[in-house]
Coordinates of C-alpha atoms and ligand atoms in Angstrom, one line a residue:
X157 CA 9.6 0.3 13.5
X158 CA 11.9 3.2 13.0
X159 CA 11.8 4.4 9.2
X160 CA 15.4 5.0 7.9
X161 CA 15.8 8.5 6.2
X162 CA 17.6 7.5 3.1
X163 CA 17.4 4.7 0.9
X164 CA 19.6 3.6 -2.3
X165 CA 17.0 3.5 -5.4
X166 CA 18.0 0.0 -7.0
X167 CA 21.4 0.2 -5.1
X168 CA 22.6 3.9 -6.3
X169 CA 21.1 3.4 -9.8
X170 CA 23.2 6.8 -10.4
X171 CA 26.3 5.5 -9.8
X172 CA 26.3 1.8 -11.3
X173 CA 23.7 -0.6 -13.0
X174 CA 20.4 -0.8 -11.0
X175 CA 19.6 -4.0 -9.0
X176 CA 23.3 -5.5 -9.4
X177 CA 25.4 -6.6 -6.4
X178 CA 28.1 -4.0 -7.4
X179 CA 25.3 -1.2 -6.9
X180 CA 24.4 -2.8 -3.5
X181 CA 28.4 -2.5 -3.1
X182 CA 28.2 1.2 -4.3
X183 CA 25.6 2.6 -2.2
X184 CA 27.3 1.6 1.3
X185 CA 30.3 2.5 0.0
X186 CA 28.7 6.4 -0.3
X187 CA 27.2 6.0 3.0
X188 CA 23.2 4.4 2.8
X189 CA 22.3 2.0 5.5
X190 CA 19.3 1.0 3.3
X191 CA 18.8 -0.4 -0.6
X192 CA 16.2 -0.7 -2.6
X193 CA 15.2 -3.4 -5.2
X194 CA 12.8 -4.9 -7.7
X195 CA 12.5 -8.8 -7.6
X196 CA 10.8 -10.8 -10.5
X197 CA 10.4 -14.5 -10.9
X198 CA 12.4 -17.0 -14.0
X199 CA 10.1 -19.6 -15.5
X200 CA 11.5 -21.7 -13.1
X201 CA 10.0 -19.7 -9.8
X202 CA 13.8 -18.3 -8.9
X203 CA 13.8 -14.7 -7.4
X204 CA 15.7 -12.5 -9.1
X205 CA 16.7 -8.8 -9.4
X206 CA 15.5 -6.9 -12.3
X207 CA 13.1 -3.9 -12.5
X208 CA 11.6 -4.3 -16.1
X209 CA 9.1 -7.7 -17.3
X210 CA 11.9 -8.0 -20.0
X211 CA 16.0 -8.0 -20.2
X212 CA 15.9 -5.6 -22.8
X213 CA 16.5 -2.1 -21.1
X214 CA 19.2 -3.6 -18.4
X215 CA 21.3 -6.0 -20.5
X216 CA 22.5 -7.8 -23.4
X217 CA 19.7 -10.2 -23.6
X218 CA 16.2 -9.3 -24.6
X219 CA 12.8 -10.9 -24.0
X220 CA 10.5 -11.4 -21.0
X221 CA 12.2 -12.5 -17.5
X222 CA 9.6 -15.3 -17.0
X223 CA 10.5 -16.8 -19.9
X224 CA 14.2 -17.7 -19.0
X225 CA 15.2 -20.1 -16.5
X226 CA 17.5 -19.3 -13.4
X227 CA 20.3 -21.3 -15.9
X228 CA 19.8 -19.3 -18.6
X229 CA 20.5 -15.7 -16.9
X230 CA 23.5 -17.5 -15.5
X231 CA 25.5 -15.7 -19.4
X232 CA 23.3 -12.5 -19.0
X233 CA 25.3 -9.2 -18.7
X234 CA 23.5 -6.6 -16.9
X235 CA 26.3 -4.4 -16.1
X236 CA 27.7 -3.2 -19.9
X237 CA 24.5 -1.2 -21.3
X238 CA 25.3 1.3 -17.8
X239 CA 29.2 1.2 -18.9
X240 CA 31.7 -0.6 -20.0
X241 CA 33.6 -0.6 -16.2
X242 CA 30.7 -3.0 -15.3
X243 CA 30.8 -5.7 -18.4
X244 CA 30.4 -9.5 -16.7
X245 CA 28.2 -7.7 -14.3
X246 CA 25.0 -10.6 -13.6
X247 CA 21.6 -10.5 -12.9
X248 CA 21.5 -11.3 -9.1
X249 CA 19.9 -13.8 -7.5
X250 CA 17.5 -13.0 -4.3
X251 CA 19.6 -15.8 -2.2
X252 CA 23.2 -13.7 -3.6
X253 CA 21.3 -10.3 -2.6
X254 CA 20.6 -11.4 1.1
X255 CA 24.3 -13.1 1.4
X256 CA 25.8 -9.5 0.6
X257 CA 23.4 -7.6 2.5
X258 CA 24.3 -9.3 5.4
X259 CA 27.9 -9.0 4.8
X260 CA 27.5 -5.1 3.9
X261 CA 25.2 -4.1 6.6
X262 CA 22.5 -3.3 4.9
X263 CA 18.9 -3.2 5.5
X264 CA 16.7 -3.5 2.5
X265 CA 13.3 -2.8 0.8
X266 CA 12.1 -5.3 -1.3
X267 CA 10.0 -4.4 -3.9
X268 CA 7.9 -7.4 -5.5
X269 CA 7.1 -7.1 -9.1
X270 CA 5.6 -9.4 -10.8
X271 CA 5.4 -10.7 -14.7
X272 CA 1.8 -10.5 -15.6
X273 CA 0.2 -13.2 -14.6
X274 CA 2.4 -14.2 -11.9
X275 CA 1.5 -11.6 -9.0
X276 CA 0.6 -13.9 -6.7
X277 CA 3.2 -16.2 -6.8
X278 CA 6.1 -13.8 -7.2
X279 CA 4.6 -12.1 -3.6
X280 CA 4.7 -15.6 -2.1
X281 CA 8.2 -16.7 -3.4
X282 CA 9.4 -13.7 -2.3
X283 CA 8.1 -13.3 1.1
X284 CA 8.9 -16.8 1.7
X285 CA 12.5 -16.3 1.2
X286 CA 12.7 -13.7 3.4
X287 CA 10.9 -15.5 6.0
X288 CA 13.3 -18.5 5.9
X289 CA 16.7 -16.2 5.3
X290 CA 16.8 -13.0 5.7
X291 CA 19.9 -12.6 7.8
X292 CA 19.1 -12.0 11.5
X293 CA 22.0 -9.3 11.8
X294 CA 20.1 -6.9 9.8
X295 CA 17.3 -4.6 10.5
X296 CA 14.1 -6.3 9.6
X297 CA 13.0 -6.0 5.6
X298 CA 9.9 -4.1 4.6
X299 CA 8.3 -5.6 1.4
X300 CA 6.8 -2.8 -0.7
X301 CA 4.5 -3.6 -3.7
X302 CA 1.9 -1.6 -6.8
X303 CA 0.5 -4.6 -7.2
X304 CA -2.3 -5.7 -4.4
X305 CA -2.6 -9.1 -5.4
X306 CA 1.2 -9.8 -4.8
X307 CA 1.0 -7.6 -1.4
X308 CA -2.2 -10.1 -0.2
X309 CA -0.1 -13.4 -0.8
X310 CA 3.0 -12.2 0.6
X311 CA 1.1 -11.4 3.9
X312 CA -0.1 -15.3 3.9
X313 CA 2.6 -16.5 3.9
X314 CA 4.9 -13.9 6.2
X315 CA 2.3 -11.8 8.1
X316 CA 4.9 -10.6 10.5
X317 CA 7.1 -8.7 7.3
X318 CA 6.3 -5.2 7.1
X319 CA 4.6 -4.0 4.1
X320 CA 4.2 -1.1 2.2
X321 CA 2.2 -0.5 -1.1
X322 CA 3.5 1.5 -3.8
X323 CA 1.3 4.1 -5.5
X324 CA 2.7 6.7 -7.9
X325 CA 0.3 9.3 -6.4
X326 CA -2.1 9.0 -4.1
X327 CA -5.6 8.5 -4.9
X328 CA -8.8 8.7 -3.1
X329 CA -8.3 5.0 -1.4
X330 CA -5.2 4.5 -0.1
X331 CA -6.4 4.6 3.4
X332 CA -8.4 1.8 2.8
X333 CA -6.4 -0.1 0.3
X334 CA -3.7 -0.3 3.1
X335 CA -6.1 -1.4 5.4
X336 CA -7.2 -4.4 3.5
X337 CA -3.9 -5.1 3.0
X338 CA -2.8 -4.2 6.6
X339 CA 0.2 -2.6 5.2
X340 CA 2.5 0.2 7.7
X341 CA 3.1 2.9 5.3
X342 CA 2.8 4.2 2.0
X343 CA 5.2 4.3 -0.5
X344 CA 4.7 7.6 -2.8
X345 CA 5.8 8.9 -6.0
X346 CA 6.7 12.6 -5.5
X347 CA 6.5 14.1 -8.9
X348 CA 2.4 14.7 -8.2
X349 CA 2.8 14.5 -4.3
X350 CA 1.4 18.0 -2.6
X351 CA 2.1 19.3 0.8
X352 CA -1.7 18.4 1.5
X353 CA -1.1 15.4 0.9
X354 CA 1.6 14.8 3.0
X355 CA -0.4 15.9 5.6
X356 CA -3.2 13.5 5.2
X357 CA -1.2 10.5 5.3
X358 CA 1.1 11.8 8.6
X359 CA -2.5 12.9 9.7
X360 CA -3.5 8.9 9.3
X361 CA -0.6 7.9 11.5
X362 CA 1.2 6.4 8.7
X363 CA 4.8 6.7 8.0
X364 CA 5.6 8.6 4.3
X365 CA 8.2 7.2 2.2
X366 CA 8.9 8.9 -1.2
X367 CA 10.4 8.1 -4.5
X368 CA 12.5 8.6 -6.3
X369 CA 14.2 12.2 -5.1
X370 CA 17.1 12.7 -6.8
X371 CA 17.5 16.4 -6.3
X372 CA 18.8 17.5 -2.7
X373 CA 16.5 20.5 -2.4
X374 CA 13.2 18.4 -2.8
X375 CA 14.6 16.3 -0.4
X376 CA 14.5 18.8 2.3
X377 CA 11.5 20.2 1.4
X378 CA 10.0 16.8 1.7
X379 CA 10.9 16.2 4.9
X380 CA 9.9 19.3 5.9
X381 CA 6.5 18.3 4.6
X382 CA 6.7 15.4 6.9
X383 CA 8.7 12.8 5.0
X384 CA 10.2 10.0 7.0
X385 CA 12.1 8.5 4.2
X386 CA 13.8 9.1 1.0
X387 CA 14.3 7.0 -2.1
X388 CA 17.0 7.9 -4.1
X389 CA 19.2 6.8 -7.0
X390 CA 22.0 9.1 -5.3
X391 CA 22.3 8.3 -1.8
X392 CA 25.5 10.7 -0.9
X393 CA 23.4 13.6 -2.3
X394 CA 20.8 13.3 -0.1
X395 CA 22.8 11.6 3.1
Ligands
G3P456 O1 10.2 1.3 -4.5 C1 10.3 2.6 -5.0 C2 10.4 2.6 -6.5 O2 11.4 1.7 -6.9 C3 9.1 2.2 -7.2 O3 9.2 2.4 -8.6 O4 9.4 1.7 -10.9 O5 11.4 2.5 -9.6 O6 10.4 0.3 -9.0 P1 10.1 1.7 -9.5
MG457 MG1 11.5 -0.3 -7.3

């Protein structure tokens, strides 16, 4: 599978609230192909877009995701604490996500993360609603995960998915954590990522996908150090 260059961090998380439809909207609009976002579970095992365990940070609610129901977010504003512009903005449902996606053109990263205690399930809820509905005009989704547990259950249930596991830097066993895991590439922080480094893992045969690069001269030097892909929360600086 062909790695796309650049990828919209949350949507373009620099341009309009992360992980809402109108940043999905935003990013084509400046010119990605690709989006990025973080998927939790509700108390009542709905998928739903939202990077932080709690609505605090990302809108006018507060309190931990998995303890509201699908229902209750239905009243959540998670466009206002970005800026005003985007008041009424919701909290997105996986099923909404896929519906635009398709509609936009966009091919996506899904990035599972999971309220403590929940990794297992929120990798399997996930995968399987990719499996059943991700729309076939798109490029195929790679599911990206820090969390090993959730990686392991959503290969169960949709071995055939391309995964990816997260590290912020990488350690002495990511060769063999992606083994076990029989994941296609790592996904790497690059605030602690060296030029060795890059090496090693292109060295492996493993694609290198790096978050999140917001500045355009990082960008190239990362590709020059091998970089297939780019996260960013600013696609048309990188593009
Ligand atoms: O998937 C890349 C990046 O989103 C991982 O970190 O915390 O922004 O979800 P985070
Ligand atoms: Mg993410």
């Amino acid at each position: 599978m062909e790695s796309p260059r650049v990828i919209g961090h949350r949507g373009a998380a620099g341009h309009a609230p992360e992980n809402t439809l109108e940043s999905f909207r935003t990013a084509a609009r400046l010119g990605a192909t690709w989006v990025e976002f973080d998927v939790h579970l509700t108390s009542d095992k709905a998928p739903v877009l939202i990077h932080d365990d709690t609505l605090d940070r990302t809108t006018d609610s507060d309190g931990p995701v998995d303890s509201k129901s699908l229902a209750d977010l239905y009243s959540i504003d998670a466009g206002s604490w970005f800026a005003k512009a985007f008041a009424g903005e919701p909290i997105p449902t996986l099923d909404a996500t896929l519906r635009l996606l398709a509609s936009l053109g966009l091919g996506a990263n899904v990035e599972i993360k999971p309220s403590p205690g929940r990794e297992a399930e929120t990798g399997s809820v996930v995968a399987r609603m990719l499996r059943e509905q991700w729309p076939s005009v798109l490029p195929a989704p790679i599911l990206s995960s820090f969390n090993t547990e959730s990686l392991a259950a959503a290969r169960d249930v949709a071995p055939h998915i391309a995964r990816a596991l997260l590290v912020s830097q990488p350690g002495k066993d990511w060769a063999n954590s992606l083994q076990a895991l029989d994941c296609n590439a790592l996904h790497c922080g690059h605030r602690r990522l060296t030029a060795r480094d890059a090496e090693q893992i292109r060295r492996a045969g493993y694609p290198l996908r790096i978050y999140t690069v917001n500045e355009r001269a990082r960008a190239e030097e990362l590709f020059r150090w091998g970089a297939e892909t780019i996260i960013t929360d600013y696609p048309d600086r990188i593009l």
